[in-house]
Amino acid sequence: MAKRTIMWPAQPHAEHRRIVRLLKPTVRALAHIVILAILATACRSDPATQVVAPSAVATATPSAVTPSPATPLPVIPTPAMMPTPTGVDESPTATPTPEPTSTPTPVAVADLLAQASIEQVDCPPDVGAAQVTCSIATLPRNVWSPVPGESVELLVAHVDNGDPNGIGPVVFLQGGPGVGSTTLAPRFIGADHDVLFVDQRGTGYSTPKLDCPEVDLLWEAQYSDDPAVRLPDDDGATLEAVYGDCAARLESDGIDFNDFNTTSAAVDFELLRQLFGYEQWSLWGISYGTRLGLTIMRDHPEGVRAAVLDSIVPFEVDFFATIPENAFGSLRALDHACDVDRCADDYGDFFDNLSALTLRLDTEPAVVTATRPGTGETFPFRVDGAELMNIVFTQLYSTRALRALPRQIARADSGGLDELVSTYVAQRDPNQLDLSLGLYYTTWCREEFPFYDETVDDELLDELRPLFGEAASDALSSDGVDRLCSFFAVDSSPEVDDERFTSDIPTLVFAGAFDPITPPAWSLQVAEALSNVTYVEMADHGHGMETSCPAGIRVAFLSDPTATPDTTCADQTVAPDFE
């Protein structure tokens, strides 16, 4: 349910073979967290995901999976347990306890509300449609020490579907961080409940916007095989410098990076709720949007009727250190599913094929003609081993696209590699993906990198070297991103942003068995700490719920959060139907 341009995410990286490899994985890393592409794809291609009545859910005896605190966490995100080729411990990794910071508590919402206002405006052309109205909310920029006249302006798009199921307002929390959501509004006309889409501070049509066009201009140069365009293999300084240029420009425009983070965004949403006059509303968060949702539930629980959290990013995990672990957990899950399906008979062992292709491309890179969306411009896209790992990782996000991976890898020389590159460019080209890189870094450099342990993934990456050479480390390690955080300098989060969260708010938690970035173990880990929760794992899904089954469960839950929704359709879902 995202725009195949997001979900963002998208990915974040040991010493890289060259500094360009240090910075390119940094950009990849953010691609792994951004959920927008997945979200928009589902909305475009499967209307059932946005317009599904509660009756679309199977009506057999309810069988919601409500986890018990005693339930052990799965060690890897697979539909069936299997041995790991690396032999490493894959249980969720907690981050070290940070030193408390002096970050002050936000000013009382009532006081901030006195400096906030909202007015209806005409919608931008790609947001406006029948049943969609837009508003601009003017809110204090600094929620800790507001300065009169210093504000952010957020665009809000309200899809009025007549509230056919008596659910009341539902606010969508976009993945990212750094991606707006209001352009999704027209796709939800006729859905089973009203939806509010908000371009969070720093994103989309909101102002100020923390985007980095300086970096976007070098996107093609990172991938092109054309020597006149491609960044030289020994020139990482150019790419690093443009990040610095972006940060310097934003600061010269008066941006204080400490004003742009999840805590501030949570305050914004509470102010919006009160400005709209809602006694309560329901939250619907995907990917990073679940981190924002958890923050709202923690800091402003009185306004939350119910929450749907899809593909959770918990507070307490070391998000970036576990990217390699989660990625290869997903790859092993796919390999196992293929082994027990006709897929292995048709294409051989997926993991073996991926290893052989990665090592070959690391020695002899391939060049594929890629077409940039929006302009139709073509360029020669170079695929080496690390680039292949990055592309495959990104494709695992999509429930639909992951079904093609065994065929594409086995038949890489017969069109498979062309397909992989085409899908990747369509999702990640900045012509399609409107990602505010500045907000991405101000958020994660505050909330994750202060607690990042760069040694966590070393053993796994060492053990993967015989199978994938340096490609796994080049594509997936986040080491070195602290250099970019030095440009977007922010205060560290207080330790509460690294602690497990508990709540009795009615919550529906979704997870995808093949999710490469937010594994089921994370969603289950959060669910076990919630006292009023239904946990649903989709055995054929990647990152983000894309099909009518979870959409129906969501509507049924939101219609009556006090009742256990019927999850029969999820319980009966089997592994992917491979191409």
C-alpha positions as a printed NumPy array, in Angstrom:
array([[  0.   ,   0.   ,   0.   ],
       [  2.51 ,   2.526,  -1.076],
       [  3.813,   4.278,  -4.056],
       [  6.115,   2.235,  -6.205],
       [  8.307,   5.23 ,  -6.701],
       [  8.005,   4.382,  -0.933],
       [  7.729,   1.353,   2.392],
       [ 10.062,   2.444,   2.56 ],
       [ 12.782,   1.276,   3.497],
       [ 15.359,   2.107,   1.387],
       [ 18.234,   1.198,   3.073],
       [ 20.988,   1.701,   5.35 ],
       [ 26.799,   0.12 ,   6.656],
       [ 33.069,  -2.136,   8.491],
       [ 35.306,  -0.514,   6.126],
       [ 33.993,  -0.311,   2.544],
       [ 36.135,  -1.061,  -0.475],
       [ 36.1  ,   2.609,  -1.294],
       [ 34.515,   5.68 ,   0.221],
       [ 31.813,   5.688,  -2.464],
       [ 30.864,   2.266,  -1.146],
       [ 30.617,   3.845,   2.273],
       [ 28.205,   6.524,   1.168],
       [ 26.178,   4.524,  -1.351],
       [ 25.186,   2.005,   1.299],
       [ 24.163,   4.942,   3.44 ],
       [ 21.656,   5.894,   0.762],
       [ 20.662,   2.255,   0.353],
       [ 20.025,   2.019,   4.025],
       [ 17.428,   4.722,   3.928],
       [ 15.83 ,   3.   ,   0.984],
       [ 15.316,  -0.013,   3.178],
       [ 13.25 ,   1.883,   5.692],
       [ 11.181,   3.965,   3.383],
       [  7.855,   2.2  ,   2.893],
       [  6.231,   4.558,   0.39 ],
       [  6.98 ,   2.523,  -2.737],
       [  5.351,  -0.571,  -1.33 ],
       [  2.405,   1.408,  -0.082],
       [  1.688,   3.172,  -3.345],
       [  2.144,   0.038,  -5.416],
       [ -0.518,  -1.819,  -3.527],
       [ -2.909,   1.111,  -3.68 ],
       [ -2.47 ,   1.37 ,  -7.418],
       [ -2.59 ,  -2.262,  -8.394],
       [ -4.893,  -3.843,  -5.821],
       [ -7.951,  -1.724,  -5.021],
       [ -9.005,  -4.376,  -2.52 ],
       [ -6.322,  -3.141,  -0.217],
       [ -8.033,   0.204,   0.157],
       [-11.701,  -0.658,  -0.264],
       [-12.469,  -3.791,   1.725],
       [-15.552,  -4.199,   3.843],
       [-15.368,  -6.169,   7.045],
       [-17.315,  -8.945,   5.335],
       [-14.313,  -9.564,   3.096],
       [-12.641, -11.294,   6.017],
       [-13.341, -15.   ,   6.314],
       [-16.138, -15.641,   8.807],
       [-14.952, -18.875,  10.374],
       [-14.369, -19.149,  14.102],
       [-12.153, -16.283,  15.277],
       [ -8.566, -17.362,  15.714],
       [ -6.608, -14.221,  16.405],
       [ -3.064, -14.831,  17.492],
       [ -2.81 , -12.971,  20.783],
       [  0.723, -13.518,  22.059],
       [  1.436, -14.382,  25.65 ],
       [  4.402, -12.804,  27.42 ],
       [  5.707, -16.337,  27.873],
       [  5.767, -17.002,  24.129],
       [  9.383, -17.241,  22.912],
       [ 10.379, -14.95 ,  20.078],
       [ 11.141, -16.623,  16.753],
       [ 14.833, -16.457,  15.954],
       [ 14.387, -15.64 ,  12.264],
       [ 11.488, -14.377,  10.149],
       [ 10.592, -17.616,   8.4  ],
       [  7.296, -19.433,   7.891],
       [  8.996, -22.577,   9.174],
       [ 12.056, -22.962,  11.338],
       [ 15.22 , -23.998,   9.534],
       [ 18.966, -24.064,  10.162],
       [ 20.9  , -20.905,   9.511],
       [ 23.928, -21.172,   7.208],
       [ 25.866, -18.733,   9.347],
       [ 25.267, -20.242,  12.753],
       [ 24.934, -16.837,  14.389],
       [ 22.418, -15.973,  17.083],
       [ 19.554, -14.115,  15.396],
       [ 17.428, -13.225,  18.376],
       [ 16.459,  -9.536,  18.45 ],
       [ 19.389,  -7.354,  19.427],
       [ 18.832,  -4.711,  22.079],
       [ 20.85 ,  -1.534,  21.93 ],
       [ 23.179,  -0.496,  24.715],
       [ 21.528,   1.65 ,  27.374],
       [ 22.401,   5.239,  26.48 ],
       [ 23.418,   7.892,  28.9  ],
       [ 20.433,  10.112,  29.736],
       [ 20.5  ,  13.389,  27.857],
       [ 19.44 ,  16.793,  28.99 ],
       [ 16.69 ,  16.911,  26.355],
       [ 13.868,  18.905,  27.965],
       [ 10.24 ,  17.833,  28.099],
       [  8.01 ,  19.383,  25.423],
       [  5.863,  22.281,  26.557],
       [  2.34 ,  21.334,  27.641],
       [  0.101,  20.78 ,  24.627],
       [ -2.415,  23.302,  25.945],
       [  0.249,  25.996,  25.875],
       [  1.417,  24.998,  22.395],
       [ -2.172,  24.984,  21.187],
       [ -2.392,  28.698,  21.951],
       [  0.221,  29.25 ,  19.223],
       [ -1.386,  26.844,  16.718],
       [ -4.012,  27.37 ,  14.05 ],
       [ -5.58 ,  25.589,  11.092],
       [ -7.323,  26.784,   7.942],
       [ -8.839,  25.058,   4.936],
       [ -6.985,  25.563,   1.644],
       [ -7.168,  24.335,  -1.923],
       [ -5.479,  20.964,  -2.359],
       [ -2.422,  20.643,  -4.602],
       [ -3.293,  19.091,  -8.003],
       [ -1.937,  15.642,  -7.125],
       [ -3.772,  15.592,  -3.786],
       [ -7.153,  17.101,  -4.558],
       [-10.121,  14.971,  -5.611],
       [-13.777,  14.504,  -4.812],
       [-14.232,  13.806,  -1.103],
       [-10.734,  15.159,  -0.323],
       [-10.356,  18.449,   1.525],
       [ -7.071,  20.037,   2.534],
       [ -5.951,  22.18 ,   5.425],
       [ -2.767,  23.909,   6.497],
       [ -1.918,  23.648,  10.195],
       [  0.496,  26.247,  11.562],
       [  2.265,  24.809,  14.603],
       [  5.171,  25.863,  16.848],
       [  8.476,  24.765,  15.336],
       [ 10.243,  24.265,  18.664],
       [  7.969,  22.191,  20.912],
       [ 10.373,  22.476,  23.88 ],
       [ 10.795,  26.224,  23.897],
       [  8.448,  27.767,  21.318],
       [  9.395,  31.089,  19.786],
       [  6.512,  33.267,  18.552],
       [  6.587,  33.507,  14.778],
       [  8.75 ,  30.385,  14.307],
       [  6.464,  27.673,  12.995],
       [  6.018,  24.705,  10.731],
       [  3.124,  24.456,   8.296],
       [  1.747,  20.964,   7.72 ],
       [ -0.508,  19.974,   4.834],
       [ -3.364,  17.678,   5.88 ],
       [ -5.626,  15.869,   3.401],
       [ -8.919,  14.495,   4.76 ],
       [-10.695,  11.77 ,   2.792],
       [-14.374,  11.896,   3.76 ],
       [-15.984,   8.555,   2.939],
       [-19.02 ,   9.108,   5.149],
       [-17.648,   6.886,   7.925],
       [-19.7  ,   3.869,   6.733],
       [-18.618,   1.617,   9.606],
       [-18.772,   4.118,  12.448],
       [-15.011,   3.98 ,  12.933],
       [-14.45 ,   7.691,  13.278],
       [-11.286,   9.47 ,  12.112],
       [ -8.236,   7.36 ,  11.23 ],
       [ -4.895,   9.125,  10.795],
       [ -2.305,   7.482,   8.572],
       [  1.321,   7.574,   9.762],
       [  3.688,   7.305,   6.808],
       [  6.91 ,   5.333,   6.663],
       [ 10.289,   6.919,   6.154],
       [ 11.21 ,   9.054,   7.982],
       [ 11.181,  11.754,   5.349],
       [  8.254,  10.848,   3.079],
       [  5.009,  12.789,   2.804],
       [  1.653,  11.048,   2.503],
       [ -0.983,  13.49 ,   1.246],
       [ -0.587,  12.368,  -2.375],
       [ -2.031,   9.001,  -1.302],
       [ -5.361,  10.584,  -0.389],
       [ -7.132,  10.217,  -3.772],
       [ -6.456,   6.469,  -3.75 ],
       [ -8.558,   6.038,  -0.617],
       [-11.783,   7.545,  -1.93 ],
       [-14.49 ,   4.947,  -1.3  ],
       [-12.544,   3.148,   1.411],
       [-14.281,   1.65 ,   4.44 ],
       [-13.421,   4.517,   6.757],
       [-12.343,   8.15 ,   6.652],
       [ -8.587,   8.766,   6.521],
       [ -6.402,  11.774,   7.291],
       [ -3.06 ,  12.004,   5.528],
       [ -0.431,  14.373,   6.9  ],
       [  2.804,  15.56 ,   5.362],
       [  4.824,  15.366,   8.575],
       [  7.096,  18.284,   9.454],
       [  9.964,  18.472,   6.984],
       [  8.254,  16.405,   4.252],
       [  6.015,  16.632,   1.2  ],
       [  4.066,  19.873,   0.878],
       [  4.796,  20.948,   4.438],
       [  7.207,  23.813,   5.141],
       [ 10.007,  24.081,   5.804],
       [ 10.959,  20.985,   3.832],
       [ 14.237,  19.27 ,   4.68 ],
       [ 14.959,  17.809,   1.264],
       [ 18.394,  17.571,  -0.39 ],
       [ 18.164,  18.208,  -4.143],
       [ 21.965,  18.485,  -4.122],
       [ 22.145,  14.748,  -3.385],
       [ 19.347,  13.84 ,  -5.809],
       [ 21.31 ,  15.368,  -8.669],
       [ 24.044,  12.773,  -8.134],
       [ 21.686,   9.775,  -8.012],
       [ 22.391,   8.563, -11.553],
       [ 26.117,   9.159, -11.127],
       [ 26.184,   6.555,  -8.37 ],
       [ 24.922,   3.809, -10.679],
       [ 25.839,   4.761, -14.242],
       [ 28.511,   2.846, -16.146],
       [ 29.115,   5.886, -18.357],
       [ 32.576,   7.225, -17.373],
       [ 31.463,  10.743, -18.256],
       [ 28.696,  10.528, -15.654],
       [ 29.738,   7.997, -13.034],
       [ 31.459,   9.123,  -9.872],
       [ 35.062,   7.846, -10.055],
       [ 35.603,   4.719,  -7.989],
       [ 38.11 ,   6.53 ,  -5.78 ],
       [ 35.974,   9.659,  -5.337],
       [ 33.716,   9.383,  -2.336],
       [ 34.454,  12.938,  -1.289],
       [ 32.105,  14.411,  -3.901],
       [ 29.061,  12.558,  -2.644],
       [ 29.945,  13.203,   0.975],
       [ 30.437,  16.894,   0.256],
       [ 26.954,  17.346,  -1.203],
       [ 25.432,  16.003,   2.007],
       [ 27.434,  18.672,   3.796],
       [ 26.226,  21.266,   1.29 ],
       [ 22.614,  20.277,   1.942],
       [ 23.025,  20.496,   5.704],
       [ 24.775,  23.868,   5.434],
       [ 22.026,  25.256,   3.165],
       [ 19.285,  24.139,   5.535],
       [ 21.062,  25.702,   8.492],
       [ 21.576,  28.932,   6.557],
       [ 17.81 ,  28.937,   5.986],
       [ 17.341,  29.043,   9.751],
       [ 16.672,  25.351,  10.346],
       [ 17.525,  24.033,  13.806],
       [ 17.898,  20.28 ,  13.252],
       [ 16.845,  19.571,  16.85 ],
       [ 13.317,  20.662,  15.928],
       [ 12.809,  17.784,  13.48 ],
       [ 12.359,  14.339,  15.022],
       [  9.76 ,  11.804,  16.098],
       [  8.977,  13.456,  19.435],
       [  8.223,  16.748,  17.698],
       [  6.113,  14.967,  15.093],
       [  4.114,  13.221,  17.841],
       [  3.354,  16.619,  19.392],
       [  2.236,  17.842,  15.954],
       [ -0.267,  15.008,  15.642],
       [ -1.699,  15.652,  19.1  ],
       [ -2.101,  19.336,  18.2  ],
       [ -3.787,  18.341,  14.934],
       [ -6.239,  16.08 ,  16.757],
       [ -7.269,  18.923,  19.007],
       [ -7.379,  21.489,  16.212],
       [ -9.77 ,  19.228,  14.296],
       [-11.865,  18.827,  17.436],
       [-11.624,  15.045,  17.639],
       [-12.136,  13.573,  21.096],
       [-10.124,  10.564,  19.929],
       [ -8.864,   9.069,  16.687],
       [ -7.321,   5.802,  15.544],
       [ -3.717,   5.467,  14.395],
       [ -2.629,   3.478,  11.336],
       [  1.147,   3.341,  11.052],
       [  3.411,   1.499,   8.63 ],
       [  7.168,   0.937,   9.019],
       [  8.709,   4.108,  10.517],
       [  5.101,   5.226,  10.989],
       [  4.864,   2.571,  13.716],
       [  7.729,   4.261,  15.601],
       [  5.758,   7.508,  15.379],
       [  2.605,   5.645,  16.418],
       [  4.319,   4.141,  19.456],
       [  5.564,   7.621,  20.413],
       [  2.05 ,   9.073,  20.171],
       [  0.673,   6.167,  22.227],
       [  3.377,   6.773,  24.856],
       [  3.307,  10.584,  25.009],
       [ -0.346,  11.354,  24.162],
       [ -2.38 ,   8.225,  24.971],
       [ -5.577,  10.046,  25.902],
       [ -6.303,  10.873,  22.259],
       [ -5.827,   7.342,  20.87 ],
       [ -8.912,   5.165,  20.424],
       [ -7.039,   2.248,  18.79 ],
       [ -3.845,   1.602,  16.821],
       [ -2.902,  -0.491,  13.815],
       [  0.866,  -1.042,  13.66 ],
       [  2.162,  -2.655,  10.482],
       [  5.82 ,  -3.836,  10.28 ],
       [  7.043,  -2.367,  13.556],
       [ 10.233,  -0.431,  14.269],
       [ 10.539,  -0.866,  18.069],
       [ 12.204,   1.621,  20.383],
       [ 14.55 ,  -0.884,  22.001],
       [ 16.292,  -2.559,  19.042],
       [ 19.542,  -1.52 ,  17.381],
       [ 17.883,  -0.824,  14.055],
       [ 20.93 ,  -0.239,  11.869],
       [ 23.215,  -2.832,  13.449],
       [ 20.683,  -5.579,  12.711],
       [ 20.071,  -4.762,   9.039],
       [ 22.423,  -7.541,   7.795],
       [ 20.919, -10.037,  10.266],
       [ 17.356,  -9.225,   9.241],
       [ 18.165,  -9.131,   5.535],
       [ 19.724, -12.579,   5.558],
       [ 16.976, -13.923,   7.783],
       [ 14.565, -12.898,   5.034],
       [ 16.76 , -14.433,   2.317],
       [ 16.96 , -17.705,   4.236],
       [ 13.196, -17.678,   4.697],
       [ 12.739, -17.245,   0.948],
       [ 15.291, -19.987,   0.244],
       [ 13.443, -22.377,   2.553],
       [ 10.036, -21.549,   1.048],
       [ 11.467, -22.176,  -2.415],
       [ 13.023, -25.49 ,  -1.302],
       [  9.659, -26.913,  -0.241],
       [  7.905, -25.645,  -3.379],
       [  8.156, -26.507,  -7.05 ],
       [ 10.248, -23.324,  -7.218],
       [ 13.437, -25.271,  -6.354],
       [ 12.67 , -27.877,  -9.04 ],
       [ 12.274, -25.118, -11.609],
       [ 15.18 , -22.886, -10.649],
       [ 17.496, -24.758,  -8.286],
       [ 18.598, -23.61 ,  -4.844],
       [ 17.897, -19.898,  -4.444],
       [ 20.658, -19.224,  -1.918],
       [ 23.276, -21.052,  -4.   ],
       [ 22.194, -19.188,  -7.127],
       [ 22.326, -15.834,  -5.35 ],
       [ 25.799, -16.579,  -3.973],
       [ 27.163, -17.61 ,  -7.377],
       [ 25.682, -14.585,  -9.153],
       [ 26.926, -12.151,  -6.504],
       [ 30.49 , -13.476,  -6.67 ],
       [ 30.437, -13.431, -10.464],
       [ 29.185,  -9.856, -10.668],
       [ 31.791,  -8.752,  -8.161],
       [ 34.444,  -9.941, -10.635],
       [ 32.628,  -9.066, -13.856],
       [ 29.938,  -6.415, -13.334],
       [ 27.013,  -6.444, -15.739],
       [ 25.556,  -3.373, -17.446],
       [ 21.797,  -3.079, -17.905],
       [ 19.903,  -0.313, -19.694],
       [ 17.738,   1.491, -17.152],
       [ 14.916,   3.943, -17.833],
       [ 14.348,   6.809, -15.425],
       [ 10.682,   7.353, -14.517],
       [  9.212,  10.718, -15.274],
       [ 11.711,  11.656, -17.976],
       [ 12.054,   8.393, -19.937],
       [ 15.811,   8.988, -20.063],
       [ 17.893,   5.818, -20.343],
       [ 21.332,   5.17 , -18.913],
       [ 23.697,   2.196, -18.485],
       [ 23.19 ,   0.835, -14.957],
       [ 26.222,  -1.054, -13.596],
       [ 25.453,  -4.067, -11.402],
       [ 28.264,  -5.515,  -9.307],
       [ 27.863,  -7.868,  -6.359],
       [ 27.012,  -5.185,  -3.805],
       [ 24.511,  -3.562,  -6.142],
       [ 22.824,  -6.927,  -6.682],
       [ 22.563,  -7.469,  -2.924],
       [ 21.042,  -4.029,  -2.528],
       [ 18.511,  -4.584,  -5.325],
       [ 17.48 ,  -8.011,  -4.028],
       [ 17.101,  -6.654,  -0.506],
       [ 14.879,  -3.848,  -1.773],
       [ 12.702,  -6.247,  -3.775],
       [ 12.073,  -8.357,  -0.658],
       [  9.952,  -5.475,   0.634],
       [  7.224,  -6.143,  -1.893],
       [  4.906,  -9.104,  -1.299],
       [  4.28 ,  -9.376,  -5.011],
       [  7.806,  -8.795,  -6.275],
       [  9.533, -11.253,  -3.921],
       [  7.736, -14.132,  -5.671],
       [  9.805, -13.479,  -8.792],
       [ 13.225, -13.446,  -7.112],
       [ 14.12 , -17.172,  -7.479],
       [ 13.354, -17.018, -11.21 ],
       [ 15.099, -13.685, -11.74 ],
       [ 18.279, -14.795,  -9.974],
       [ 18.377, -18.216, -11.686],
       [ 17.785, -16.619, -15.09 ],
       [ 19.757, -13.444, -14.563],
       [ 21.292, -13.624, -18.06 ],
       [ 17.923, -14.227, -19.692],
       [ 16.119, -11.088, -18.626],
       [ 16.105, -11.594, -14.862],
       [ 18.725,  -8.945, -14.136],
       [ 16.983,  -6.476, -16.46 ],
       [ 13.75 ,  -6.974, -14.505],
       [ 15.479,  -6.463, -11.172],
       [ 17.117,  -3.218, -12.275],
       [ 13.918,  -1.92 , -13.858],
       [ 11.929,  -2.49 , -10.658],
       [ 14.642,  -0.951,  -8.502],
       [ 14.944,   2.221, -10.597],
       [ 11.165,   2.61 , -10.745],
       [ 11.047,   2.552,  -6.933],
       [ 14.166,   4.462,  -5.909],
       [ 14.762,   7.134,  -8.539],
       [ 14.337,  10.555,  -6.88 ],
       [ 12.054,  11.485,  -9.795],
       [  9.615,   9.077,  -8.145],
       [ 10.591,   8.969,  -4.492],
       [ 10.106,  12.326,  -2.772],
       [ 12.312,  11.711,   0.25 ],
       [ 13.45 ,  14.518,   2.531],
       [ 16.975,  13.327,   3.281],
       [ 17.536,  16.066,   5.833],
       [ 14.63 ,  14.848,   7.963],
       [ 15.792,  11.258,   7.528],
       [ 19.128,  12.136,   9.131],
       [ 17.882,  14.563,  11.784],
       [ 15.554,  11.801,  12.972],
       [ 17.844,   8.758,  12.92 ],
       [ 20.986,  10.634,  13.962],
       [ 19.07 ,  11.636,  17.097],
       [ 17.174,   8.42 ,  17.807],
       [ 19.213,   5.479,  16.509],
       [ 22.854,   6.279,  15.745],
       [ 23.705,   7.455,  19.293],
       [ 22.839,   3.897,  20.365],
       [ 24.311,   2.107,  17.315],
       [ 26.892,  -0.595,  18.024],
       [ 28.884,  -1.032,  14.814],
       [ 30.428,  -4.303,  16.064],
       [ 27.096,  -6.143,  16.279],
       [ 27.059,  -7.292,  12.65 ],
       [ 30.81 ,  -7.989,  12.288],
       [ 30.657, -11.731,  13.001],
       [ 27.765, -12.306,  10.623],
       [ 29.38 , -10.305,   7.812],
       [ 32.644, -12.224,   8.302],
       [ 30.819, -15.551,   8.058],
       [ 28.995, -14.433,   4.918],
       [ 32.234, -13.482,   3.138],
       [ 32.873, -16.947,   1.604],
       [ 29.351, -16.895,   0.139],
       [ 29.11 , -13.25 ,  -0.976],
       [ 32.595, -11.741,  -0.828],
       [ 32.549,  -8.105,   0.292],
       [ 29.142,  -7.495,  -1.269],
       [ 27.114,  -8.139,   1.885],
       [ 29.164,  -5.667,   3.909],
       [ 29.263,  -3.07 ,   1.131],
       [ 25.509,  -3.178,   0.671],
       [ 24.221,  -3.631,   4.206],
       [ 26.67 ,  -2.394,   6.846],
       [ 25.898,   1.023,   8.336],
       [ 29.424,   1.719,   9.572],
       [ 30.558,   5.23 ,   8.726],
       [ 27.166,   6.924,   8.733],
       [ 28.321,   8.864,  11.773],
       [ 30.204,  11.037,   9.275],
       [ 26.916,  12.138,   7.763],
       [ 25.442,  12.62 ,  11.237],
       [ 28.227,  15.108,  11.85 ],
       [ 26.623,  17.312,   9.173],
       [ 23.087,  16.938,  10.545],
       [ 24.234,  17.438,  14.139],
       [ 21.499,  16.883,  16.72 ],
       [ 21.246,  16.148,  20.425],
       [ 20.883,  12.468,  21.332],
       [ 17.479,  11.123,  22.339],
       [ 16.704,  10.595,  26.012],
       [ 16.897,   6.969,  27.085],
       [ 13.104,   6.591,  27.035],
       [ 13.42 ,   6.467,  23.239],
       [ 15.432,   3.27 ,  23.625],
       [ 13.153,   1.493,  26.113],
       [ 10.469,  -1.114,  25.563],
       [  6.957,   0.335,  25.529],
       [  3.876,  -1.002,  27.325],
       [  0.281,   0.067,  26.829],
       [ -3.327,  -1.1  ,  27.202],
       [ -4.558,   0.79 ,  24.111],
       [ -6.336,  -1.685,  21.773],
       [ -3.75 ,  -2.516,  19.125],
       [ -3.595,  -4.641,  15.988],
       [ -0.065,  -5.682,  15.021],
       [  0.863,  -6.967,  11.548],
       [  4.061,  -8.663,  10.4  ],
       [  5.245, -10.177,   7.113],
       [  7.156, -13.473,   7.199],
       [  9.684, -12.285,   4.58 ],
       [ 10.127,  -8.711,   5.811],
       [ 13.846,  -7.907,   5.351],
       [ 13.976,  -4.776,   7.501],
       [ 11.421,  -5.124,  10.341],
       [ 11.218,  -8.887,  10.958],
       [  8.231, -10.617,  12.588],
       [ 10.31 , -11.094,  15.734],
       [ 10.243,  -7.317,  16.247],
       [  6.493,  -6.982,  15.796],
       [  5.903,  -9.929,  18.121],
       [  8.341,  -8.469,  20.635],
       [  6.305,  -5.249,  20.752],
       [  3.013,  -7.141,  20.822],
       [  4.104,  -9.136,  23.869],
       [  4.5  ,  -5.905,  25.837],
       [  0.983,  -4.696,  24.96 ],
       [ -1.858,  -5.934,  27.168],
       [ -4.691,  -5.462,  24.661],
       [ -3.323,  -6.727,  21.351],
       [ -3.995,  -8.964,  18.375],
       [ -0.924, -10.165,  16.473],
       [ -1.286, -11.255,  12.841],
       [  1.581, -12.642,  10.778],
       [  1.11 , -13.019,   7.022],
       [  2.984, -16.091,   5.745],
       [  3.402, -14.709,   2.218],
       [  4.099, -11.022,   2.866],
       [  7.178,  -8.851,   2.846],
       [  7.298,  -5.36 ,   4.383],
       [  3.851,  -3.822,   4.719],
       [  0.417,  -5.335,   4.24 ],
       [ -0.508,  -5.288,   0.556],
       [ -3.492,  -7.626,   0.128],
       [ -7.209,  -7.725,   0.859],
       [ -6.891, -10.157,   3.796],
       [ -5.026,  -7.815,   6.186],
       [ -7.044,  -4.865,   4.865],
       [-10.245,  -6.627,   5.909],
       [ -8.817,  -7.513,   9.302],
       [ -7.821,  -3.874,   9.789],
       [-11.335,  -2.624,   9.02 ],
       [-12.939,  -5.233,  11.281],
       [-10.612,  -4.298,  14.138],
       [-11.163,  -0.556,  13.74 ],
       [-14.937,  -1.113,  13.603],
       [-14.813,  -2.652,  17.09 ],
       [-11.399,  -2.55 ,  18.832],
       [-12.92 ,  -4.252,  21.897],
       [-13.611,  -7.466,  19.95 ],
       [-11.111,  -9.969,  18.607],
       [-11.148,  -9.69 ,  14.797],
       [-11.58 , -12.778,  12.662],
       [ -8.136, -13.62 ,  11.292],
       [ -9.034, -16.856,   9.516],
       [ -7.85 , -15.557,   6.161],
       [ -4.411, -14.852,   7.651],
       [ -4.275, -18.21 ,   9.431],
       [ -5.022, -19.963,   6.14 ],
       [ -2.454, -17.998,   4.117],
       [  0.433, -20.136,   2.918],
       [  3.895, -19.372,   1.568],
       [  4.274, -17.3  ,  -1.637],
       [  3.029, -18.596,  -4.966],
       [  6.369, -18.363,  -6.761],
       [  6.479, -17.412, -10.419]])
